[in-house]
CSV table of N, CA and C in Angstrom, one decimal:
chain,number,residue,atom,x,y,z
P,1313,MET,N,-19.8,-29.2,13.2
P,1313,MET,CA,-18.7,-29.1,14.1
P,1313,MET,C,-17.9,-27.8,13.9
P,1314,PHE,N,-17.5,-27.7,12.6
P,1314,PHE,CA,-16.7,-26.4,12.3
P,1314,PHE,C,-17.6,-25.4,11.6
P,1315,LYS,N,-17.5,-24.2,11.8
P,1315,LYS,CA,-18.2,-23.1,11.2
P,1315,LYS,C,-17.5,-22.7,9.9
P,1316,ARG,N,-18.2,-22.7,8.8
P,1316,ARG,CA,-17.7,-22.2,7.6
P,1316,ARG,C,-17.7,-20.7,7.6
P,1317,LYS,N,-16.6,-20.1,7.2
P,1317,LYS,CA,-16.5,-18.6,7.0
P,1317,LYS,C,-17.3,-18.3,5.8
P,1318,LYS,N,-18.3,-17.3,6.0
P,1318,LYS,CA,-19.1,-16.9,4.9
P,1318,LYS,C,-18.2,-16.1,3.9
P,1319,SER,N,-18.4,-16.3,2.6
P,1319,SER,CA,-17.7,-15.6,1.6
P,1319,SER,C,-18.2,-14.1,1.7
P,1320,GLY,N,-17.4,-13.2,1.5
P,1320,GLY,CA,-17.8,-11.8,1.4
P,1320,GLY,C,-18.3,-11.3,0.1
P,1321,GLY,N,-18.3,-12.3,-0.9
P,1321,GLY,CA,-18.8,-11.9,-2.2
P,1321,GLY,C,-17.6,-11.2,-3.0
P,1322,LEU,N,-18.1,-10.5,-4.0
P,1322,LEU,CA,-17.2,-9.8,-4.9
P,1322,LEU,C,-17.8,-8.5,-5.3
P,1323,THR,N,-17.0,-7.4,-5.2
P,1323,THR,CA,-17.5,-6.1,-5.8
P,1323,THR,C,-16.8,-5.9,-7.2
P,1324,PHE,N,-17.7,-5.6,-8.1
P,1324,PHE,CA,-17.3,-5.5,-9.5
P,1324,PHE,C,-17.6,-4.1,-10.0
P,1325,ILE,N,-16.6,-3.3,-10.4
P,1325,ILE,CA,-16.7,-1.9,-11.1
P,1325,ILE,C,-16.5,-2.2,-12.5
P,1326,ALA,N,-17.7,-2.2,-13.3
P,1326,ALA,CA,-17.7,-2.5,-14.6
P,1326,ALA,C,-16.9,-1.4,-15.5
P,1327,GLN,N,-16.5,-2.0,-16.7
P,1327,GLN,CA,-15.9,-1.1,-17.7
P,1327,GLN,C,-16.9,0.0,-18.1
P,1328,GLY,N,-16.5,1.2,-18.2
P,1328,GLY,CA,-17.4,2.2,-18.5
P,1328,GLY,C,-17.9,2.9,-17.3
P,1329,THR,N,-17.7,2.4,-16.2
P,1329,THR,CA,-18.2,3.0,-14.9
P,1329,THR,C,-17.1,4.0,-14.3
P,1330,LYS,N,-17.4,5.2,-13.9
P,1330,LYS,CA,-16.6,6.1,-13.2
P,1330,LYS,C,-17.2,6.4,-11.8
P,1331,LEU,N,-16.4,6.1,-10.8
P,1331,LEU,CA,-16.8,6.4,-9.4
P,1331,LEU,C,-15.8,7.4,-8.9
P,1332,THR,N,-16.2,8.4,-8.1
P,1332,THR,CA,-15.4,9.4,-7.6
P,1332,THR,C,-15.8,9.6,-6.0
P,1333,GLY,N,-14.8,9.7,-5.2
P,1333,GLY,CA,-15.1,9.9,-3.7
P,1333,GLY,C,-14.4,8.9,-2.9
P,1334,GLU,N,-15.0,8.8,-1.7
P,1334,GLU,CA,-14.5,7.8,-0.7
P,1334,GLU,C,-15.2,6.5,-1.0
P,1335,SER,N,-14.5,5.4,-0.9
P,1335,SER,CA,-15.0,4.0,-1.2
P,1335,SER,C,-14.5,3.1,-0.2
P,1336,GLU,N,-15.3,2.2,0.3
P,1336,GLU,CA,-14.8,1.2,1.2
P,1336,GLU,C,-15.3,-0.2,0.8
P,1337,PHE,N,-14.4,-1.2,0.7
P,1337,PHE,CA,-14.8,-2.5,0.3
P,1337,PHE,C,-14.4,-3.5,1.4
P,1338,THR,N,-15.3,-4.5,1.7
P,1338,THR,CA,-15.0,-5.4,2.7
P,1338,THR,C,-14.7,-6.8,1.9
P,1339,ALA,N,-15.3,-6.9,0.7
P,1339,ALA,CA,-15.1,-8.1,-0.1
P,1339,ALA,C,-14.1,-7.9,-1.1
P,1340,GLU,N,-13.6,-8.9,-1.8
P,1340,GLU,CA,-12.7,-8.7,-2.9
P,1340,GLU,C,-13.3,-7.8,-3.9
P,1341,ALA,N,-12.5,-7.0,-4.6
P,1341,ALA,CA,-13.0,-6.0,-5.6
P,1341,ALA,C,-12.2,-6.2,-6.9
P,1342,LEU,N,-13.0,-6.2,-8.0
P,1342,LEU,CA,-12.5,-6.3,-9.3
P,1342,LEU,C,-12.8,-5.0,-10.1
P,1343,VAL,N,-11.8,-4.3,-10.5
P,1343,VAL,CA,-12.0,-2.9,-11.0
P,1343,VAL,C,-11.7,-3.0,-12.6
P,1344,SER,N,-12.7,-2.9,-13.4
P,1344,SER,CA,-12.6,-2.7,-14.8
P,1344,SER,C,-12.9,-1.3,-15.3
P,1345,GLY,N,-13.5,-0.6,-14.4
P,1345,GLY,CA,-13.9,0.8,-14.8
P,1345,GLY,C,-12.9,1.7,-14.1
P,1346,GLU,N,-13.3,2.9,-13.7
P,1346,GLU,CA,-12.4,3.9,-13.3
P,1346,GLU,C,-12.9,4.3,-11.8
P,1347,LEU,N,-12.0,4.3,-10.9
P,1347,LEU,CA,-12.3,4.6,-9.5
P,1347,LEU,C,-11.2,5.8,-9.0
P,1348,TYR,N,-11.8,6.8,-8.6
P,1348,TYR,CA,-11.0,8.0,-8.2
P,1348,TYR,C,-11.4,8.3,-6.7
P,1349,GLY,N,-10.3,8.7,-6.0
P,1349,GLY,CA,-10.5,9.2,-4.6
P,1349,GLY,C,-9.8,8.3,-3.5
P,1350,ASP,N,-10.4,8.2,-2.3
P,1350,ASP,CA,-9.8,7.5,-1.1
P,1350,ASP,C,-10.4,6.3,-1.0
P,1351,ILE,N,-9.7,5.2,-1.2
P,1351,ILE,CA,-10.3,3.7,-1.3
P,1351,ILE,C,-9.7,3.0,-0.1
P,1352,GLN,N,-10.6,2.4,0.7
P,1352,GLN,CA,-10.1,1.5,1.8
P,1352,GLN,C,-10.8,0.0,1.6
P,1353,SER,N,-9.9,-0.9,1.8
P,1353,SER,CA,-10.4,-2.3,1.6
P,1353,SER,C,-9.7,-3.2,2.7
P,1354,THR,N,-10.5,-4.1,3.3
P,1354,THR,CA,-9.9,-5.1,4.2
P,1354,THR,C,-9.6,-6.4,3.4
P,1355,ASN,N,-9.7,-6.2,2.1
P,1355,ASN,CA,-9.5,-7.5,1.3
P,1355,ASN,C,-8.6,-7.2,0.1
P,1356,ASN,N,-8.6,-8.0,-0.9
P,1356,ASN,CA,-7.8,-7.9,-2.1
P,1356,ASN,C,-8.5,-7.1,-3.2
P,1357,ILE,N,-7.7,-6.4,-4.0
P,1357,ILE,CA,-8.3,-5.7,-5.1
P,1357,ILE,C,-7.5,-6.0,-6.4
P,1358,THR,N,-8.2,-6.2,-7.4
P,1358,THR,CA,-7.6,-6.5,-8.7
P,1358,THR,C,-8.0,-5.4,-9.8
P,1359,ILE,N,-7.1,-4.8,-10.4
P,1359,ILE,CA,-7.4,-3.9,-11.5
P,1359,ILE,C,-7.2,-4.5,-12.8
P,1360,GLU,N,-8.3,-4.7,-13.5
P,1360,GLU,CA,-8.2,-5.4,-14.8
P,1360,GLU,C,-7.5,-4.5,-15.8
P,1361,GLN,N,-7.3,-5.1,-17.1
P,1361,GLN,CA,-6.5,-4.5,-18.0
P,1361,GLN,C,-6.9,-3.1,-18.4
P,1362,ASP,N,-8.2,-2.9,-18.5
P,1362,ASP,CA,-8.8,-1.5,-18.9
P,1362,ASP,C,-9.1,-0.7,-17.7
P,1363,GLY,N,-8.9,-1.2,-16.3
P,1363,GLY,CA,-9.3,-0.6,-15.2
P,1363,GLY,C,-8.3,0.5,-14.7
P,1364,LEU,N,-8.8,1.4,-13.9
P,1364,LEU,CA,-7.9,2.5,-13.4
P,1364,LEU,C,-8.3,2.9,-12.0
P,1365,ILE,N,-7.4,2.9,-11.2
P,1365,ILE,CA,-7.6,3.5,-9.7
P,1365,ILE,C,-6.6,4.7,-9.7
P,1366,ASP,N,-7.2,5.9,-9.3
P,1366,ASP,CA,-6.4,7.0,-9.1
P,1366,ASP,C,-6.7,7.7,-7.8
P,1367,GLY,N,-5.8,7.6,-6.9
P,1367,GLY,CA,-6.1,8.3,-5.5
P,1367,GLY,C,-5.2,7.6,-4.5
P,1368,VAL,N,-5.8,7.5,-3.3
P,1368,VAL,CA,-5.1,6.8,-2.1
P,1368,VAL,C,-5.8,5.5,-1.9
P,1369,LEU,N,-5.0,4.4,-1.8
P,1369,LEU,CA,-5.6,3.1,-1.7
P,1369,LEU,C,-4.9,2.3,-0.6
P,1370,ASN,N,-5.7,1.7,0.4
P,1370,ASN,CA,-5.3,0.9,1.4
P,1370,ASN,C,-5.9,-0.4,1.2
P,1371,CYS,N,-5.2,-1.6,1.0
P,1371,CYS,CA,-5.8,-2.8,0.9
P,1371,CYS,C,-4.8,-4.0,1.3
P,1372,GLN,N,-5.2,-5.2,1.3
P,1372,GLN,CA,-4.3,-6.3,1.7
P,1372,GLN,C,-3.4,-6.6,0.5
P,1373,GLU,N,-4.0,-6.9,-0.6
P,1373,GLU,CA,-3.1,-7.2,-1.8
P,1373,GLU,C,-3.7,-6.5,-3.1
P,1374,LEU,N,-2.8,-6.0,-3.9
P,1374,LEU,CA,-3.3,-5.3,-5.1
P,1374,LEU,C,-2.6,-6.0,-6.2
P,1375,ARG,N,-3.4,-6.5,-7.2
P,1375,ARG,CA,-2.9,-7.1,-8.4
P,1375,ARG,C,-3.2,-6.1,-9.6
P,1376,VAL,N,-2.3,-5.6,-10.3
P,1376,VAL,CA,-2.5,-4.5,-11.3
P,1376,VAL,C,-2.2,-5.0,-12.7
P,1377,SER,N,-3.3,-5.1,-13.5
P,1377,SER,CA,-3.1,-5.4,-15.0
P,1377,SER,C,-3.5,-4.1,-15.7
P,1378,GLY,N,-4.1,-3.2,-15.2
P,1378,GLY,CA,-4.4,-1.9,-15.8
P,1378,GLY,C,-3.5,-0.8,-15.2
P,1379,THR,N,-4.1,0.2,-14.6
P,1379,THR,CA,-3.3,1.3,-14.1
P,1379,THR,C,-3.7,1.8,-12.7
P,1380,PHE,N,-2.6,2.0,-11.9
P,1380,PHE,CA,-2.9,2.6,-10.6
P,1380,PHE,C,-2.0,3.8,-10.5
P,1381,ARG,N,-2.6,5.0,-10.1
P,1381,ARG,CA,-1.9,6.2,-9.9
P,1381,ARG,C,-2.2,6.8,-8.5
P,1382,GLY,N,-1.2,7.1,-7.8
P,1382,GLY,CA,-1.5,7.7,-6.4
P,1382,GLY,C,-0.6,7.1,-5.4
P,1383,LYS,N,-1.2,7.0,-4.2
P,1383,LYS,CA,-0.5,6.5,-3.1
P,1383,LYS,C,-1.2,5.2,-2.5
P,1384,LEU,N,-0.2,4.2,-2.4
P,1384,LEU,CA,-0.8,2.8,-2.1
P,1384,LEU,C,-0.1,2.3,-0.9
P,1385,HIS,N,-0.9,1.7,0.0
P,1385,HIS,CA,-0.4,1.0,1.2
P,1385,HIS,C,-1.1,-0.4,1.2
P,1386,CYS,N,-0.3,-1.4,1.0
P,1386,CYS,CA,-0.8,-2.8,1.0
P,1386,CYS,C,0.4,-3.8,1.5
P,1387,ASN,N,-0.1,-5.0,1.7
P,1387,ASN,CA,0.9,-6.0,2.1
P,1387,ASN,C,1.7,-6.6,0.9
P,1388,LYS,N,1.0,-6.8,-0.2
P,1388,LYS,CA,1.5,-7.4,-1.4
P,1388,LYS,C,1.1,-6.7,-2.6
P,1389,LEU,N,2.0,-6.3,-3.4
P,1389,LEU,CA,1.7,-5.7,-4.7
P,1389,LEU,C,2.2,-6.6,-5.9
P,1390,ASN,N,1.3,-6.9,-6.9
P,1390,ASN,CA,1.6,-7.7,-8.0
P,1390,ASN,C,1.4,-6.9,-9.2
P,1391,ILE,N,2.4,-6.6,-10.0
P,1391,ILE,CA,2.1,-5.8,-11.3
P,1391,ILE,C,2.4,-6.8,-12.4
P,1392,THR,N,1.3,-7.1,-13.3
P,1392,THR,CA,1.3,-8.1,-14.3
P,1392,THR,C,2.1,-7.4,-15.6
P,1393,SER,N,2.2,-8.1,-16.6
P,1393,SER,CA,2.8,-7.6,-17.7
P,1393,SER,C,2.3,-6.5,-18.5
P,1394,THR,N,0.9,-6.3,-18.2
P,1394,THR,CA,0.3,-5.0,-18.8
P,1394,THR,C,0.0,-4.0,-17.7
P,1395,GLY,N,0.5,-4.2,-16.5
P,1395,GLY,CA,0.1,-3.2,-15.4
P,1395,GLY,C,1.1,-2.1,-15.3
P,1396,ILE,N,0.5,-1.0,-14.9
P,1396,ILE,CA,1.3,0.3,-14.7
P,1396,ILE,C,1.0,0.8,-13.3
P,1397,VAL,N,2.1,1.0,-12.5
P,1397,VAL,CA,1.9,1.6,-11.2
P,1397,VAL,C,2.7,2.8,-11.1
P,1398,ASP,N,2.0,4.0,-10.8
P,1398,ASP,CA,2.7,5.4,-10.8
P,1398,ASP,C,2.4,5.9,-9.6
P,1399,GLY,N,3.4,6.1,-8.7
P,1399,GLY,CA,3.2,6.8,-7.4
P,1399,GLY,C,4.0,6.3,-6.3
P,1400,GLU,N,3.5,6.5,-5.1
P,1400,GLU,CA,4.2,6.2,-3.8
P,1400,GLU,C,3.6,4.9,-3.2
P,1401,VAL,N,4.5,3.9,-3.1
P,1401,VAL,CA,4.1,2.5,-2.7
P,1401,VAL,C,4.7,2.1,-1.4
P,1402,THR,N,3.8,1.8,-0.4
P,1402,THR,CA,4.3,1.1,0.8
P,1402,THR,C,3.7,-0.2,0.9
P,1403,CYS,N,4.7,-1.2,0.8
P,1403,CYS,CA,4.2,-2.6,0.9
P,1403,CYS,C,5.3,-3.5,1.4
P,1404,GLN,N,5.0,-4.7,1.8
P,1404,GLN,CA,5.9,-5.7,2.3
P,1404,GLN,C,6.5,-6.4,1.2
P,1405,SER,N,5.8,-6.8,0.2
P,1405,SER,CA,6.4,-7.5,-0.9
P,1405,SER,C,5.8,-7.0,-2.2
P,1406,MET,N,6.7,-7.0,-3.3
P,1406,MET,CA,6.4,-6.5,-4.6
P,1406,MET,C,6.9,-7.5,-5.7
P,1407,GLU,N,6.0,-7.8,-6.6
P,1407,GLU,CA,6.4,-8.7,-7.7
P,1407,GLU,C,6.0,-8.0,-9.0
P,1408,ILE,N,7.0,-7.8,-9.9
P,1408,ILE,CA,6.7,-7.2,-11.2
P,1408,ILE,C,7.1,-8.1,-12.3
P,1409,PHE,N,6.1,-8.5,-13.2
P,1409,PHE,CA,6.3,-9.4,-14.3
P,1409,PHE,C,6.9,-8.6,-15.4
P,1410,GLU,N,7.6,-9.3,-16.2
P,1410,GLU,CA,8.3,-8.8,-17.5
P,1410,GLU,C,7.2,-7.9,-18.3
P,1411,GLY,N,7.5,-6.6,-18.6
P,1411,GLY,CA,6.5,-5.8,-19.3
P,1411,GLY,C,5.7,-4.8,-18.3
P,1412,GLY,N,5.7,-5.3,-17.1
P,1412,GLY,CA,5.0,-4.5,-16.0
P,1412,GLY,C,5.8,-3.2,-15.8
P,1413,GLN,N,5.2,-2.1,-15.4
P,1413,GLN,CA,5.9,-0.9,-15.2
P,1413,GLN,C,5.7,-0.3,-13.8
P,1414,PHE,N,6.7,0.1,-13.0
P,1414,PHE,CA,6.7,0.8,-11.8
P,1414,PHE,C,7.3,2.0,-11.9
P,1415,ILE,N,6.6,3.2,-11.7
P,1415,ILE,CA,7.1,4.5,-11.8
P,1415,ILE,C,6.9,5.3,-10.5
P,1416,GLY,N,7.8,5.6,-9.8
P,1416,GLY,CA,7.7,6.2,-8.6
P,1416,GLY,C,8.6,5.8,-7.5
P,1417,MET,N,8.1,5.7,-6.3
P,1417,MET,CA,8.9,5.3,-5.1
P,1417,MET,C,8.4,4.3,-4.2
P,1418,ARG,N,9.1,3.4,-3.8
P,1418,ARG,CA,8.7,2.5,-2.8
P,1418,ARG,C,9.2,2.8,-1.4
P,1419,VAL,N,8.3,2.8,-0.4
P,1419,VAL,CA,8.7,3.2,0.9
P,1419,VAL,C,8.4,2.1,1.9
P,1420,ARG,N,9.3,1.8,2.8
P,1420,ARG,CA,9.1,0.7,3.8
P,1420,ARG,C,8.8,1.3,5.1
P,1421,ASP,N,7.8,0.9,5.8
P,1421,ASP,CA,7.4,1.4,7.1
P,1421,ASP,C,8.4,1.0,8.1
P,1422,ASP,N,9.0,-0.2,8.0
P,1422,ASP,CA,9.8,-0.7,9.1
P,1422,ASP,C,11.3,-0.3,9.1
P,1423,ILE,N,11.7,0.7,8.3
P,1423,ILE,CA,13.0,1.1,8.2
P,1423,ILE,C,13.3,2.2,9.3
P,1424,ALA,N,14.3,2.1,10.1
P,1424,ALA,CA,14.7,3.2,11.0
P,1424,ALA,C,16.0,3.6,10.6
P,1425,PHE,N,16.0,4.9,10.2
P,1425,PHE,CA,17.2,5.6,9.7
P,1425,PHE,C,18.2,5.8,10.8
P,1426,LEU,N,19.4,5.5,10.6
P,1426,LEU,CA,20.4,5.7,11.6
P,1426,LEU,C,21.2,7.0,11.3
P,1427,PRO,N,21.9,7.6,12.3
P,1427,PRO,CA,22.7,8.8,12.0
P,1427,PRO,C,23.9,8.3,11.1
P,1428,ALA,N,24.3,9.2,10.2
P,1428,ALA,CA,25.2,8.9,9.1
P,1428,ALA,C,26.6,8.8,9.6
P,1429,SER,N,27.0,9.7,10.5
P,1429,SER,CA,28.4,9.8,11.0
P,1429,SER,C,28.5,9.4,12.4
P,1430,SER,N,29.8,9.1,12.9
P,1430,SER,CA,30.1,8.9,14.3
P,1430,SER,C,29.8,10.1,15.1
P,1431,LYS,N,30.0,11.3,14.7
P,1431,LYS,CA,29.8,12.5,15.4
P,1431,LYS,C,28.3,12.6,15.7
P,1432,GLU,N,27.4,12.3,14.7
P,1432,GLU,CA,26.0,12.3,14.9
P,1432,GLU,C,25.5,11.3,15.8
P,1433,LYS,N,26.1,10.0,15.8
P,1433,LYS,CA,25.7,9.0,16.7
P,1433,LYS,C,26.0,9.5,18.2
P,1434,LEU,N,27.2,10.0,18.4
P,1434,LEU,CA,27.6,10.5,19.7
P,1434,LEU,C,26.6,11.6,20.2
P,1435,GLU,N,26.2,12.5,19.3
P,1435,GLU,CA,25.4,13.7,19.7
P,1435,GLU,C,24.0,13.0,20.1
P,1436,ALA,N,23.6,12.1,19.3
P,1436,ALA,CA,22.3,11.4,19.6
P,1436,ALA,C,22.3,10.7,21.0
P,1437,ALA,N,23.4,9.9,21.3
P,1437,ALA,CA,23.6,9.3,22.5
P,1437,ALA,C,23.6,10.3,23.7
P,1438,ASN,N,24.3,11.5,23.5
P,1438,ASN,CA,24.4,12.5,24.6
P,1438,ASN,C,23.0,13.1,24.8
P,1439,THR,N,22.2,13.3,23.8
P,1439,THR,CA,20.9,13.8,23.9
P,1439,THR,C,20.0,12.9,24.7
P,1440,GLU,N,20.1,11.6,24.5
P,1440,GLU,CA,19.3,10.6,25.2
P,1440,GLU,C,19.7,10.5,26.6
P,1441,GLN,N,21.1,10.8,27.0
P,1441,GLN,CA,21.4,10.7,28.3
P,1441,GLN,C,21.0,12.0,29.1
P,1442,ILE,N,20.9,13.1,28.4
P,1442,ILE,CA,20.5,14.3,29.0
P,1442,ILE,C,19.0,14.2,29.3
P,1443,GLU,N,18.1,13.7,28.4
P,1443,GLU,CA,16.7,13.5,28.6
P,1443,GLU,C,16.5,12.5,29.7
P,1444,ASP,N,17.3,11.4,29.8
P,1444,ASP,CA,17.1,10.4,30.9
P,1444,ASP,C,17.5,11.1,32.2
P,1445,ALA,N,18.5,11.9,32.3
P,1445,ALA,CA,18.9,12.7,33.5
P,1445,ALA,C,17.8,13.6,33.9
P,1446,GLN,N,17.2,14.3,33.0
P,1446,GLN,CA,16.1,15.2,33.3
P,1446,GLN,C,14.9,14.5,33.9
P,1447,LEU,N,14.5,13.3,33.2
P,1447,LEU,CA,13.5,12.5,33.7
P,1447,LEU,C,13.6,12.1,35.2
P,1448,THR,N,14.9,11.6,35.5
P,1448,THR,CA,15.3,11.2,36.8
P,1448,THR,C,15.2,12.4,37.8
P,1449,ALA,N,15.7,13.5,37.5
P,1449,ALA,CA,15.6,14.7,38.4
P,1449,ALA,C,14.2,15.2,38.6
P,1450,ASN,N,13.4,15.1,37.6
P,1450,ASN,CA,12.1,15.6,37.7
P,1450,ASN,C,11.1,14.5,38.2
P,1451,GLY,N,11.4,13.3,38.1
P,1451,GLY,CA,10.6,12.2,38.5
P,1451,GLY,C,10.5,12.0,40.0
C-alpha cells in the first residue's frame, strides 16, 4: 500500500584517505579522512574527530567533530565539543557545544539591508518613483 523510500546508503571517507577536487554526494557522508575542493550534497555530512573538509561545501546539515575550513552553505550546522569551523558560514540554524570553536563569519541569506539614515531612505524612495515614472512613460 505504501512505498518505502529506499535508503541512499552511506558514503564513508576513511581515515588516511585524501580526496581532492569536485565531489557530489546523494547519500549521507561520514568523513574521517581529508576532503579538499568543491563538495555538493543533497543530504547530511558528518566530519568525524580526525576528519577534515577544506573548500566550498553545500549540504543539508553539517555535524563537525573534526575540522571544517572554507565556505559553507547549509540549513543546519552543529559543532560538537571537539569541532572547529573556520570560514564563512551561511545557515538557518547553528548549534555550538561547549568546547566547539567557530572562527569566521556567519552570513544570513534572508537579510535585506535598509538605508541607515532618513536622507538615504528619501533618496531611495525618489529613485523608485523616477524609475516607475520612466516605465510608465516608455510603456
